[in-house]
C-alpha cells in the first residue's frame, strides 16, 4: 500500500521563536527521518487543499464559536496556518473514506486543547473534533471515534464532541498533569467518553494492559466507521514536558492496536517536543501502518 502523508511547508511559516517547544523544526525533523527510511517510496506526499473563506470557516464553526474564530483571524498568520492545519485533517478524512486505508496528517499547530471559545496549550483550532464533525456529514459515516494518545488530556476535543452520541472519545494521558482535566469519572453525556489517567513513569507494559482491557473493547464496541487518532508523541521517556516512559518503538504497538478497530484511520500530529524521539516515533507509527 501507499500511505498518504498530508504535509505543507506552509506549516513552517508565521512562527513562534526557534526556542519555543512548538517550533517548525519538529516537522522538519520528521520529514528528514522519513526521507531516510527504507520504505520512503511507499509514502504519497499530498499538499492540503485550500479551503478559503467560508470553505473552511463552515467547518471551524461546527466546533468553535464565531467570536473565537474572529479573534483568531486578527492574528492573520496564525489564522492562516491553523486553518490550513484544520483543512489538512479534513483532507485526511476524505482520503481515508475514499480508500478505506490509513492517512497521516503531518501538520501544526496541534489542536486537542482548543476549546469552543479559546485556544490553549499551543493549540488554536481543534482539528480532531472538526474532522469528526465533518466526517459525520458524509453519507457513508454514522459513527466516528477519536483516540488521543498524547501525554496531555485532550480537553478541547472532549468538550466539543462529548455532546454528540455519534462520536466516542478515548484519551490516555498523564494525570495529574496539564491541563488538569480527564479524570476517569468524566464519561460524557452519552457515556461516550473514556478517560484513562496514567501515572508518571508508566511504560509500554501499562499501556498494553490499558489498550487490551479498556481501549480496544470501548472503541470496538462503538464500531466506528472512521477512527481519528490524536497522535501526540510527548509520552516518550525523552520528552521534556512530561514523565511517561514510552520508547519510540512502542508507538508501532499502539498503531497496530488501532488498526484492529478499522483500517479507516486518520493519524494527526499533536504534541511531541524531543526532536529525535518525535521523529523516531512517527517512523514507528508508519511502520505499524505499512506492516
mmCIF file of N, CA and C in Angstrom, residues 28-137:
data_model
loop_
_atom_site.group_PDB
_atom_site.id
_atom_site.type_symbol
_atom_site.label_atom_id
_atom_site.label_comp_id
_atom_site.label_asym_id
_atom_site.label_seq_id
_atom_site.Cartn_x
_atom_site.Cartn_y
_atom_site.Cartn_z
ATOM 1 N N UNK A 28 10.283 19.457 10.445
ATOM 2 C CA UNK A 28 11.464 19.202 9.619
ATOM 3 C C UNK A 28 12.197 17.945 10.085
ATOM 4 N N UNK A 29 12.267 17.725 11.395
ATOM 5 C CA UNK A 29 12.923 16.523 11.920
ATOM 6 C C UNK A 29 12.195 15.270 11.463
ATOM 7 N N UNK A 30 10.858 15.324 11.454
ATOM 8 C CA UNK A 30 10.075 14.171 10.996
ATOM 9 C C UNK A 30 10.303 13.923 9.517
ATOM 10 N N UNK A 31 10.219 14.976 8.719
ATOM 11 C CA UNK A 31 10.401 14.823 7.264
ATOM 12 C C UNK A 31 11.785 14.259 6.955
ATOM 13 N N UNK A 32 12.808 14.775 7.629
ATOM 14 C CA UNK A 32 14.170 14.271 7.396
ATOM 15 C C UNK A 32 14.268 12.786 7.732
ATOM 16 N N UNK A 33 13.659 12.373 8.836
ATOM 17 C CA UNK A 33 13.713 10.965 9.242
ATOM 18 C C UNK A 33 12.974 10.085 8.239
ATOM 19 N N UNK A 34 11.847 10.542 7.748
ATOM 20 C CA UNK A 34 11.074 9.743 6.794
ATOM 21 C C UNK A 34 11.835 9.583 5.476
ATOM 22 N N UNK A 35 12.551 10.614 5.071
ATOM 23 C CA UNK A 35 13.303 10.535 3.817
ATOM 24 C C UNK A 35 14.412 9.493 3.882
ATOM 25 N N UNK A 36 14.873 9.186 5.077
ATOM 26 C CA UNK A 36 15.954 8.207 5.233
ATOM 27 C C UNK A 36 15.436 6.781 5.425
ATOM 28 N N UNK A 37 14.127 6.617 5.531
ATOM 29 C CA UNK A 37 13.564 5.289 5.782
ATOM 30 C C UNK A 37 13.601 4.434 4.522
ATOM 31 N N UNK A 38 13.782 3.128 4.690
ATOM 32 C CA UNK A 38 13.875 2.211 3.552
ATOM 33 C C UNK A 38 12.569 2.155 2.768
ATOM 34 N N UNK A 39 11.458 2.496 3.413
ATOM 35 C CA UNK A 39 10.135 2.431 2.783
ATOM 36 C C UNK A 39 9.651 3.797 2.316
ATOM 37 N N UNK A 40 10.563 4.758 2.187
ATOM 38 C CA UNK A 40 10.170 6.129 1.831
ATOM 39 C C UNK A 40 9.351 6.184 0.541
ATOM 40 N N UNK A 41 9.687 5.330 -0.433
ATOM 41 C CA UNK A 41 8.976 5.360 -1.718
ATOM 42 C C UNK A 41 7.520 4.936 -1.582
ATOM 43 N N UNK A 42 7.144 4.380 -0.447
ATOM 44 C CA UNK A 42 5.762 3.973 -0.237
ATOM 45 C C UNK A 42 4.911 5.102 0.349
ATOM 46 N N UNK A 43 5.512 6.267 0.523
ATOM 47 C CA UNK A 43 4.782 7.420 1.036
ATOM 48 C C UNK A 43 4.318 8.296 -0.120
ATOM 49 N N UNK A 44 3.087 8.736 -0.038
ATOM 50 C CA UNK A 44 2.498 9.603 -1.065
ATOM 51 C C UNK A 44 2.270 10.980 -0.435
ATOM 52 N N UNK A 45 3.092 11.944 -0.835
ATOM 53 C CA UNK A 45 3.036 13.263 -0.217
ATOM 54 C C UNK A 45 1.937 14.096 -0.867
ATOM 55 N N UNK A 46 1.062 14.655 -0.046
ATOM 56 C CA UNK A 46 -0.109 15.388 -0.536
ATOM 57 C C UNK A 46 -0.135 16.787 0.087
ATOM 58 N N UNK A 47 -0.275 17.789 -0.739
ATOM 59 C CA UNK A 47 -0.434 19.164 -0.276
ATOM 60 C C UNK A 47 -1.894 19.363 0.155
ATOM 61 N N UNK A 48 -2.124 19.959 1.330
ATOM 62 C CA UNK A 48 -3.514 20.169 1.747
ATOM 63 C C UNK A 48 -4.241 21.133 0.830
ATOM 64 N N UNK A 49 -5.541 20.907 0.694
ATOM 65 C CA UNK A 49 -6.359 21.758 -0.163
ATOM 66 C C UNK A 49 -6.522 23.149 0.446
ATOM 67 N N UNK A 50 -6.710 24.109 -0.427
ATOM 68 C CA UNK A 50 -7.079 25.453 0.006
ATOM 69 C C UNK A 50 -8.593 25.506 0.145
ATOM 70 N N UNK A 51 -9.063 25.709 1.352
ATOM 71 C CA UNK A 51 -10.490 25.919 1.570
ATOM 72 C C UNK A 51 -10.650 27.345 2.084
ATOM 73 N N UNK A 52 -10.610 28.293 1.177
ATOM 74 C CA UNK A 52 -10.594 29.699 1.555
ATOM 75 C C UNK A 52 -11.984 30.172 1.927
ATOM 76 N N UNK A 53 -12.019 31.277 2.705
ATOM 77 C CA UNK A 53 -13.288 31.893 3.042
ATOM 78 C C UNK A 53 -14.194 30.938 3.777
ATOM 79 N N UNK A 54 -15.446 30.882 3.339
ATOM 80 C CA UNK A 54 -16.439 30.061 4.017
ATOM 81 C C UNK A 54 -16.157 28.568 3.851
ATOM 82 N N UNK A 55 -15.288 28.220 2.880
ATOM 83 C CA UNK A 55 -14.989 26.811 2.649
ATOM 84 C C UNK A 55 -14.410 26.127 3.870
ATOM 85 N N UNK A 56 -13.549 26.836 4.611
ATOM 86 C CA UNK A 56 -13.021 26.253 5.851
ATOM 87 C C UNK A 56 -13.781 26.765 7.065
ATOM 88 N N UNK A 57 -14.237 28.004 7.021
ATOM 89 C CA UNK A 57 -14.912 28.570 8.192
ATOM 90 C C UNK A 57 -16.193 27.821 8.523
ATOM 91 N N UNK A 58 -16.838 27.286 7.509
ATOM 92 C CA UNK A 58 -18.044 26.497 7.772
ATOM 93 C C UNK A 58 -17.750 25.380 8.758
ATOM 94 N N UNK A 59 -16.603 24.731 8.569
ATOM 95 C CA UNK A 59 -16.265 23.586 9.424
ATOM 96 C C UNK A 59 -15.657 24.040 10.743
ATOM 97 N N UNK A 60 -14.951 25.167 10.745
ATOM 98 C CA UNK A 60 -14.466 25.702 12.012
ATOM 99 C C UNK A 60 -15.642 26.033 12.922
ATOM 100 N N UNK A 61 -16.727 26.550 12.327
ATOM 101 C CA UNK A 61 -17.901 26.934 13.126
ATOM 102 C C UNK A 61 -18.650 25.723 13.674
ATOM 103 N N UNK A 62 -18.419 24.545 13.112
ATOM 104 C CA UNK A 62 -19.020 23.341 13.681
ATOM 105 C C UNK A 62 -18.473 23.075 15.084
ATOM 106 N N UNK A 63 -17.217 23.485 15.315
ATOM 107 C CA UNK A 63 -16.559 23.187 16.591
ATOM 108 C C UNK A 63 -16.346 24.413 17.469
ATOM 109 N N UNK A 64 -16.201 25.587 16.850
ATOM 110 C CA UNK A 64 -15.820 26.789 17.604
ATOM 111 C C UNK A 64 -16.840 27.906 17.445
ATOM 112 N N UNK A 65 -16.915 28.761 18.457
ATOM 113 C CA UNK A 65 -17.830 29.883 18.413
ATOM 114 C C UNK A 65 -17.332 30.930 17.422
ATOM 115 N N UNK A 66 -18.239 31.587 16.695
ATOM 116 C CA UNK A 66 -17.830 32.612 15.724
ATOM 117 C C UNK A 66 -16.973 33.715 16.323
ATOM 118 N N UNK A 67 -17.263 34.112 17.556
ATOM 119 C CA UNK A 67 -16.477 35.193 18.157
ATOM 120 C C UNK A 67 -15.033 34.758 18.398
ATOM 121 N N UNK A 68 -14.824 33.469 18.676
ATOM 122 C CA UNK A 68 -13.450 32.985 18.847
ATOM 123 C C UNK A 68 -12.723 32.942 17.510
ATOM 124 N N UNK A 69 -13.379 32.452 16.482
ATOM 125 C CA UNK A 69 -12.767 32.412 15.150
ATOM 126 C C UNK A 69 -12.393 33.825 14.704
ATOM 127 N N UNK A 70 -13.273 34.774 14.960
ATOM 128 C CA UNK A 70 -12.997 36.166 14.607
ATOM 129 C C UNK A 70 -11.769 36.688 15.333
ATOM 130 N N UNK A 71 -11.632 36.292 16.600
ATOM 131 C CA UNK A 71 -10.474 36.715 17.387
ATOM 132 C C UNK A 71 -9.186 36.166 16.795
ATOM 133 N N UNK A 72 -9.201 34.886 16.389
ATOM 134 C CA UNK A 72 -8.009 34.267 15.804
ATOM 135 C C UNK A 72 -7.648 34.953 14.489
ATOM 136 N N UNK A 73 -8.648 35.348 13.718
ATOM 137 C CA UNK A 73 -8.385 35.974 12.423
ATOM 138 C C UNK A 73 -7.630 37.289 12.547
ATOM 139 N N UNK A 74 -7.714 37.925 13.703
ATOM 140 C CA UNK A 74 -6.987 39.176 13.908
ATOM 141 C C UNK A 74 -5.477 38.949 13.870
ATOM 142 N N UNK A 75 -5.061 37.750 14.260
ATOM 143 C CA UNK A 75 -3.644 37.365 14.123
ATOM 144 C C UNK A 75 -3.523 36.612 12.806
ATOM 145 N N UNK A 76 -3.381 37.328 11.710
ATOM 146 C CA UNK A 76 -3.591 36.779 10.363
ATOM 147 C C UNK A 76 -2.754 35.546 10.067
ATOM 148 N N UNK A 77 -1.441 35.613 10.347
ATOM 149 C CA UNK A 77 -0.578 34.480 10.019
ATOM 150 C C UNK A 77 -0.931 33.258 10.846
ATOM 151 N N UNK A 78 -1.262 33.479 12.100
ATOM 152 C CA UNK A 78 -1.650 32.369 12.965
ATOM 153 C C UNK A 78 -2.925 31.713 12.444
ATOM 154 N N UNK A 79 -3.878 32.533 12.005
ATOM 155 C CA UNK A 79 -5.127 32.002 11.469
ATOM 156 C C UNK A 79 -4.873 31.209 10.191
ATOM 157 N N UNK A 80 -4.025 31.718 9.309
ATOM 158 C CA UNK A 80 -3.754 31.031 8.044
ATOM 159 C C UNK A 80 -3.174 29.645 8.283
ATOM 160 N N UNK A 81 -2.216 29.565 9.194
ATOM 161 C CA UNK A 81 -1.569 28.275 9.446
ATOM 162 C C UNK A 81 -2.516 27.313 10.159
ATOM 163 N N UNK A 82 -3.268 27.826 11.150
ATOM 164 C CA UNK A 82 -4.178 26.967 11.907
ATOM 165 C C UNK A 82 -5.349 26.493 11.047
ATOM 166 N N UNK A 83 -5.874 27.360 10.194
ATOM 167 C CA UNK A 83 -6.982 26.938 9.333
ATOM 168 C C UNK A 83 -6.498 25.966 8.266
ATOM 169 N N UNK A 84 -5.244 26.117 7.813
ATOM 170 C CA UNK A 84 -4.686 25.151 6.861
ATOM 171 C C UNK A 84 -4.511 23.788 7.534
ATOM 172 N N UNK A 85 -4.112 23.787 8.809
ATOM 173 C CA UNK A 85 -3.997 22.523 9.537
ATOM 174 C C UNK A 85 -5.355 21.844 9.639
ATOM 175 N N UNK A 86 -6.387 22.601 9.965
ATOM 176 C CA UNK A 86 -7.732 22.019 10.029
ATOM 177 C C UNK A 86 -8.147 21.458 8.673
ATOM 178 N N UNK A 87 -7.823 22.193 7.618
ATOM 179 C CA UNK A 87 -8.146 21.728 6.262
ATOM 180 C C UNK A 87 -7.422 20.421 5.947
ATOM 181 N N UNK A 88 -6.183 20.301 6.405
ATOM 182 C CA UNK A 88 -5.416 19.074 6.162
ATOM 183 C C UNK A 88 -6.076 17.872 6.824
ATOM 184 N N UNK A 89 -6.620 18.066 8.019
ATOM 185 C CA UNK A 89 -7.315 16.961 8.698
ATOM 186 C C UNK A 89 -8.597 16.595 7.949
ATOM 187 N N UNK A 90 -9.260 17.576 7.339
ATOM 188 C CA UNK A 90 -10.436 17.267 6.513
ATOM 189 C C UNK A 90 -10.017 16.467 5.284
ATOM 190 N N UNK A 91 -8.876 16.822 4.695
ATOM 191 C CA UNK A 91 -8.348 16.029 3.584
ATOM 192 C C UNK A 91 -8.075 14.604 4.030
ATOM 193 N N UNK A 92 -7.575 14.460 5.259
ATOM 194 C CA UNK A 92 -7.326 13.127 5.794
ATOM 195 C C UNK A 92 -8.596 12.314 5.856
ATOM 196 N N UNK A 93 -9.695 12.955 6.275
ATOM 197 C CA UNK A 93 -10.977 12.257 6.315
ATOM 198 C C UNK A 93 -11.415 11.849 4.910
ATOM 199 N N UNK A 94 -11.284 12.761 3.965
ATOM 200 C CA UNK A 94 -11.676 12.451 2.584
ATOM 201 C C UNK A 94 -10.908 11.250 2.044
ATOM 202 N N UNK A 95 -9.593 11.236 2.265
ATOM 203 C CA UNK A 95 -8.757 10.160 1.740
ATOM 204 C C UNK A 95 -9.040 8.835 2.434
ATOM 205 N N UNK A 96 -9.178 8.863 3.757
ATOM 206 C CA UNK A 96 -9.451 7.621 4.485
ATOM 207 C C UNK A 96 -10.781 7.009 4.050
ATOM 208 N N UNK A 97 -11.774 7.857 3.820
ATOM 209 C CA UNK A 97 -13.075 7.350 3.406
ATOM 210 C C UNK A 97 -13.064 6.864 1.962
ATOM 211 N N UNK A 98 -12.267 7.526 1.121
ATOM 212 C CA UNK A 98 -12.221 7.135 -0.292
ATOM 213 C C UNK A 98 -11.451 5.843 -0.510
ATOM 214 N N UNK A 99 -10.409 5.603 0.296
ATOM 215 C CA UNK A 99 -9.520 4.461 0.072
ATOM 216 C C UNK A 99 -9.726 3.325 1.067
ATOM 217 N N UNK A 100 -10.457 3.608 2.161
ATOM 218 C CA UNK A 100 -10.591 2.633 3.259
ATOM 219 C C UNK A 100 -9.236 2.228 3.824
ATOM 220 N N UNK A 101 -8.299 3.172 3.804
ATOM 221 C CA UNK A 101 -6.948 2.927 4.288
ATOM 222 C C UNK A 101 -6.493 4.100 5.157
ATOM 223 N N UNK A 102 -5.437 3.901 5.957
ATOM 224 C CA UNK A 102 -4.961 4.966 6.839
ATOM 225 C C UNK A 102 -4.354 6.149 6.087
ATOM 226 N N UNK A 103 -4.328 7.272 6.793
ATOM 227 C CA UNK A 103 -3.736 8.520 6.309
ATOM 228 C C UNK A 103 -2.999 9.148 7.486
ATOM 229 N N UNK A 104 -1.847 9.791 7.211
ATOM 230 C CA UNK A 104 -1.131 10.513 8.265
ATOM 231 C C UNK A 104 -1.130 11.997 7.916
ATOM 232 N N UNK A 105 -1.585 12.825 8.865
ATOM 233 C CA UNK A 105 -1.605 14.277 8.682
ATOM 234 C C UNK A 105 -0.461 14.871 9.493
ATOM 235 N N UNK A 106 0.500 15.428 8.780
ATOM 236 C CA UNK A 106 1.704 15.991 9.396
ATOM 237 C C UNK A 106 1.561 17.516 9.374
ATOM 238 N N UNK A 107 0.877 18.033 10.389
ATOM 239 C CA UNK A 107 0.538 19.458 10.399
ATOM 240 C C UNK A 107 0.873 20.072 11.748
ATOM 241 N N UNK A 108 0.837 21.368 11.790
ATOM 242 C CA UNK A 108 0.915 22.143 13.015
ATOM 243 C C UNK A 108 0.228 23.473 12.746
ATOM 244 N N UNK A 109 -0.322 24.130 13.774
ATOM 245 C CA UNK A 109 -0.267 23.776 15.187
ATOM 246 C C UNK A 109 -1.187 22.608 15.536
ATOM 247 N N UNK A 110 -0.941 22.057 16.732
ATOM 248 C CA UNK A 110 -1.806 20.998 17.257
ATOM 249 C C UNK A 110 -3.171 21.584 17.608
ATOM 250 N N UNK A 111 -4.093 20.701 18.038
ATOM 251 C CA UNK A 111 -5.434 21.221 18.244
ATOM 252 C C UNK A 111 -6.203 20.706 19.445
ATOM 253 N N UNK A 112 -5.751 19.634 20.094
ATOM 254 C CA UNK A 112 -6.665 18.953 21.023
ATOM 255 C C UNK A 112 -6.958 19.702 22.318
ATOM 256 N N UNK A 113 -6.215 20.771 22.609
ATOM 257 C CA UNK A 113 -6.536 21.589 23.793
ATOM 258 C C UNK A 113 -7.490 22.739 23.471
ATOM 259 N N UNK A 114 -7.710 23.020 22.196
ATOM 260 C CA UNK A 114 -8.536 24.171 21.826
ATOM 261 C C UNK A 114 -10.008 23.887 22.113
ATOM 262 N N UNK A 115 -10.596 24.704 22.969
ATOM 263 C CA UNK A 115 -11.996 24.551 23.316
ATOM 264 C C UNK A 115 -12.873 25.393 22.389
ATOM 265 N N UNK A 116 -14.173 25.344 22.596
ATOM 266 C CA UNK A 116 -15.092 26.039 21.685
ATOM 267 C C UNK A 116 -14.804 27.533 21.607
ATOM 268 N N UNK A 117 -14.369 28.128 22.715
ATOM 269 C CA UNK A 117 -14.234 29.579 22.745
ATOM 270 C C UNK A 117 -12.838 30.075 23.086
ATOM 271 N N UNK A 118 -11.852 29.158 23.092
ATOM 272 C CA UNK A 118 -10.493 29.612 23.405
ATOM 273 C C UNK A 118 -9.463 28.583 22.980
ATOM 274 N N UNK A 119 -8.268 29.093 22.665
ATOM 275 C CA UNK A 119 -7.129 28.228 22.417
ATOM 276 C C UNK A 119 -6.363 28.013 23.709
ATOM 277 N N UNK A 120 -5.703 26.867 23.795
ATOM 278 C CA UNK A 120 -4.905 26.542 24.978
ATOM 279 C C UNK A 120 -3.708 25.697 24.541
ATOM 280 N N UNK A 121 -2.631 25.753 25.324
ATOM 281 C CA UNK A 121 -1.530 24.811 25.183
ATOM 282 C C UNK A 121 -0.994 24.624 23.776
ATOM 283 N N UNK A 122 -0.639 25.674 23.077
ATOM 284 C CA UNK A 122 -0.081 25.651 21.716
ATOM 285 C C UNK A 122 -1.151 25.347 20.657
ATOM 286 N N UNK A 123 -2.412 25.168 21.043
ATOM 287 C CA UNK A 123 -3.470 24.747 20.118
ATOM 288 C C UNK A 123 -4.366 25.928 19.754
ATOM 289 N N UNK A 124 -4.818 25.951 18.502
ATOM 290 C CA UNK A 124 -5.663 27.038 18.013
ATOM 291 C C UNK A 124 -7.058 26.525 17.658
ATOM 292 N N UNK A 125 -7.149 25.640 16.675
ATOM 293 C CA UNK A 125 -8.419 25.021 16.309
ATOM 294 C C UNK A 125 -8.348 23.527 16.600
ATOM 295 N N UNK A 126 -9.458 22.963 17.049
ATOM 296 C CA UNK A 126 -9.474 21.559 17.476
ATOM 297 C C UNK A 126 -9.634 20.655 16.257
ATOM 298 N N UNK A 127 -8.518 20.312 15.649
ATOM 299 C CA UNK A 127 -8.514 19.587 14.381
ATOM 300 C C UNK A 127 -9.270 18.260 14.439
ATOM 301 N N UNK A 128 -9.064 17.488 15.507
ATOM 302 C CA UNK A 128 -9.705 16.174 15.605
ATOM 303 C C UNK A 128 -11.215 16.308 15.665
ATOM 304 N N UNK A 129 -11.713 17.256 16.463
ATOM 305 C CA UNK A 129 -13.159 17.453 16.573
ATOM 306 C C UNK A 129 -13.737 17.964 15.261
ATOM 307 N N UNK A 130 -13.039 18.887 14.616
ATOM 308 C CA UNK A 130 -13.508 19.433 13.338
ATOM 309 C C UNK A 130 -13.604 18.312 12.305
ATOM 310 N N UNK A 131 -12.576 17.461 12.252
ATOM 311 C CA UNK A 131 -12.580 16.355 11.287
ATOM 312 C C UNK A 131 -13.702 15.360 11.590
ATOM 313 N N UNK A 132 -13.953 15.112 12.865
ATOM 314 C CA UNK A 132 -15.018 14.175 13.237
ATOM 315 C C UNK A 132 -16.387 14.706 12.829
ATOM 316 N N UNK A 133 -16.634 15.983 13.083
ATOM 317 C CA UNK A 133 -17.920 16.579 12.734
ATOM 318 C C UNK A 133 -18.090 16.668 11.219
ATOM 319 N N UNK A 134 -16.998 16.917 10.538
ATOM 320 C CA UNK A 134 -17.011 16.916 9.065
ATOM 321 C C UNK A 134 -17.358 15.521 8.540
ATOM 322 N N UNK A 135 -16.734 14.504 9.111
ATOM 323 C CA UNK A 135 -16.964 13.132 8.644
ATOM 324 C C UNK A 135 -18.421 12.719 8.833
ATOM 325 N N UNK A 136 -19.035 13.172 9.912
ATOM 326 C CA UNK A 136 -20.424 12.798 10.170
ATOM 327 C C UNK A 136 -21.388 13.371 9.133
ATOM 328 N N UNK A 137 -20.941 14.380 8.404
ATOM 329 C CA UNK A 137 -21.779 14.958 7.346
ATOM 330 C C UNK A 137 -21.713 14.133 6.062
#
